[in-house]
Amino acid sequence: MGNRVKYKRRYDRLPTVLLYILPAMIPLVVFWIYPILRTIFLSFTNWDYISPTYKIVGLKNYLSLFKNPRFFEALWHTLVFTMGTLFPTIIFGLILALLLVRAFRGSGVFKFILFSPWITPTVAISIVWSWIYKVDGGIANTILTGLGLEPLKWINSSETAMLSVIIVTVWKSLGYAMIFYLSALEKVPGALYEASALDGAGKWRQFIDITLPSISPTTFFLMIITMVNSLQAYDQIQILTQGGPAGSTRTLLYMYYQLGFNEYNMGQATGVAVIMIIITVILSLIQFRGSEKWVHY
Amino acid sequence: MKKVLAVLLAAFLLAGCGSSAAPAGQASSGEPVEIEFWLAQGNNVMDLVNEEIKNFNESQDQYHVTAVQQENYVKTFSNLQAAISGKVAPDVVLLDTAPARQLFEKKALVPFDEFQKADPDFNADDFYAVYADQGKYDDGTTFARPWYGTIQIAYYSVKAFEDAGVDPESIKSWQDLVAVGDKFKSAGYQYAWEPMGGDSKNLIDAAFANGAKVLSDDGKTVLINSPEWVEVWESIRTWIHVYVLIQTKWNGIDDWVYWYDTIDDVIEGRAAGYTGSPVDSVDFDFEVIRPMEQFGWNGNVSMPWAQALMLCMPAGNTEAEQQGAYEFIKFLTNPENQAAYTMLTTYPAANKKVTEVPEYKEFLEKNPVAAVLLSQSEHASIYPVDPTGGKILDELNIAAEKIEIEGVSAQEALDEAQANAQAALDEALAG
């Protein structure tokens, strides 16, 4: 009897609850949940992007993808790009934040300069970097030869094209990571450092035992955001390499675009999109599980 | 309350039925039928098209045409798909061949055959076969009429050939060029030639000159690693990477940097010539850079890939609108309007009778590109319909980059491309 009253009270409040969440739910359903469900549905069809009708083809699109060596190349490139951008962004973002956390004359200017790539459109950045990467007369090779090193072909070779795109992406994201770390570092209680200093801890020990654990929630947040951004990267690849040379920088998102809008194979394209969602979920879950051991709230 | 709602609903439905009873776009008596024309062209071309539309509208009182400028061909196609779904398709649309064919297969285009039969002025032989055939389906049905073509041609530096003591008339094939390649290098030019990068088109052109085919006659086998392909692409790899006689610019940039860099190499004396678009010539001084046909292969005449831009009539419009669309297409493709278009853009006209227009005759004397395009259009190739939706060409592009940029052997690159393309074709044919 008591339970029934409790349930009744709970359901009595349901219309009010729905009313409150409705403004948020409408755009969420229209622009997020429905498109995702629709994408999943389309991945089981043979829709060609033109016909008003389509057939349900079951798992055919997925089986075709898994038989296609270009799909596995794109998957590998995606993982290389994601990992290649994730860790350098986190590590160098933290190093920059550590260098700039103590205010000094002009530190504000440095912070602004370092953050500015993040707010500059990727297309503009990519065009400038394409000049930097020019084999003859580009700044990158001028620096290398100035240091007595062999010039590289950068985006002109399948051996260095992915590295080139990763460098641009990391460079763009560094300022973003730095800003979050600056905020996190400023919130670490100074008393912890004082107490550890009294116990004889050096700077390195303080960094490992106090700083890193204290900023671990920020690190975790940045890892998730950077990973998702990397999986969604398209502009810089399209501008710098167009997936080349010889397909060496084609990622899953690039393949999705190519299948959907060049080949009008929307069934397989949405299949790639669903696989990307699954990869994102798996990588996030791994990070969430792992975070239980190293993130300290 | 429910009754009131039911009455209102019934009235609403009846109103809807009433409005759908009259087909969209049908003109009321006395008024001209409205014809909508979708096309992606630059502003200067749009000025010409609008002038031609004005002439058409003034030449008769049955139809009134309006042009709707689109962003590009891809956007035109996606907008058209939405319009077809929403049953508000335009009456005439300019499309690439592949999407036009795709739409026809979905019964989204009106065939031209009945209109052409009823048209006493129509003569199929008036049009260059290489462009007109691209608008014909396998069963011979005409699903589109070419407005203009696009075909790459060769450009050479007059000074480079003079410096090297080479007569441009003597260069008919890649072998002829390579035979005198060292003369250009001795004269201080880094490269004898630069085929245009960005995709595999120029390499495909060269292979076509060697008799290479993309698909077998039954359409079931991809032939892109046949000896005809391998011979040509391996030769080009050798000329790029071993003899350093030619080069292809590739910087992956999603704009026209590589294109202009290639032209600059010729203008600034680093290369003796290049292969590019007819449109490049708009800014050329023909005393400095002159056009010529693309090179053949080992005594075979050149057979470059010719593409056509197609005028199509989307289905779903009224008979009056379809007739108006045909009349307008007929007007756009008449020799006079074809001449005006090709003189403005340099793209080759689809209608052979353009050469009978006095203004064009005069233009031909002044513009050598126009003459080269006319002769090149007489011997060119049609890239076959790709049942995979473009995967074969994509594999060729990847293989071309491997050969041109990485120096991978043609056999290896083309074997890999063929295997992937064949798998895609098998899947496409299996449905």
GROMACS .gro file of C-alpha atoms in nm, chain A residues 16 32 60 85 90 100 135 143 148 186 196 199 217 220 235 252 266 283 287 294:
model
   20
   16THR     CA    1   0.550   1.869  -1.439
   32TRP     CA    2   2.061   1.431  -3.184
   60LYS     CA    3   2.525  -0.636  -4.599
   85THR     CA    4   4.699   1.386  -3.141
   90ILE     CA    5   4.771   1.655  -2.323
  100LEU     CA    6   5.275   2.997  -1.764
  135VAL     CA    7   5.898   2.115  -4.987
  143ILE     CA    8   6.430   2.526  -4.024
  148GLY     CA    9   7.167   2.068  -4.057
  186GLU     CA   10   4.557   2.744  -0.994
  196SER     CA   11   5.519   1.825   0.122
  199ASP     CA   12   5.844   1.660   0.449
  217PRO     CA   13   3.984   1.531  -1.349
  220PHE     CA   14   4.043   1.300  -1.795
  235ASP     CA   15   3.877   2.005  -4.225
  252LEU     CA   16   3.687   0.692  -4.125
  266MET     CA   17   2.443   0.620  -4.803
  283LEU     CA   18   3.742   0.430  -2.629
  287GLN     CA   19   3.903   0.571  -2.043
  294TRP     CA   20   4.399   0.750  -1.166
   0.00000   0.00000   0.00000
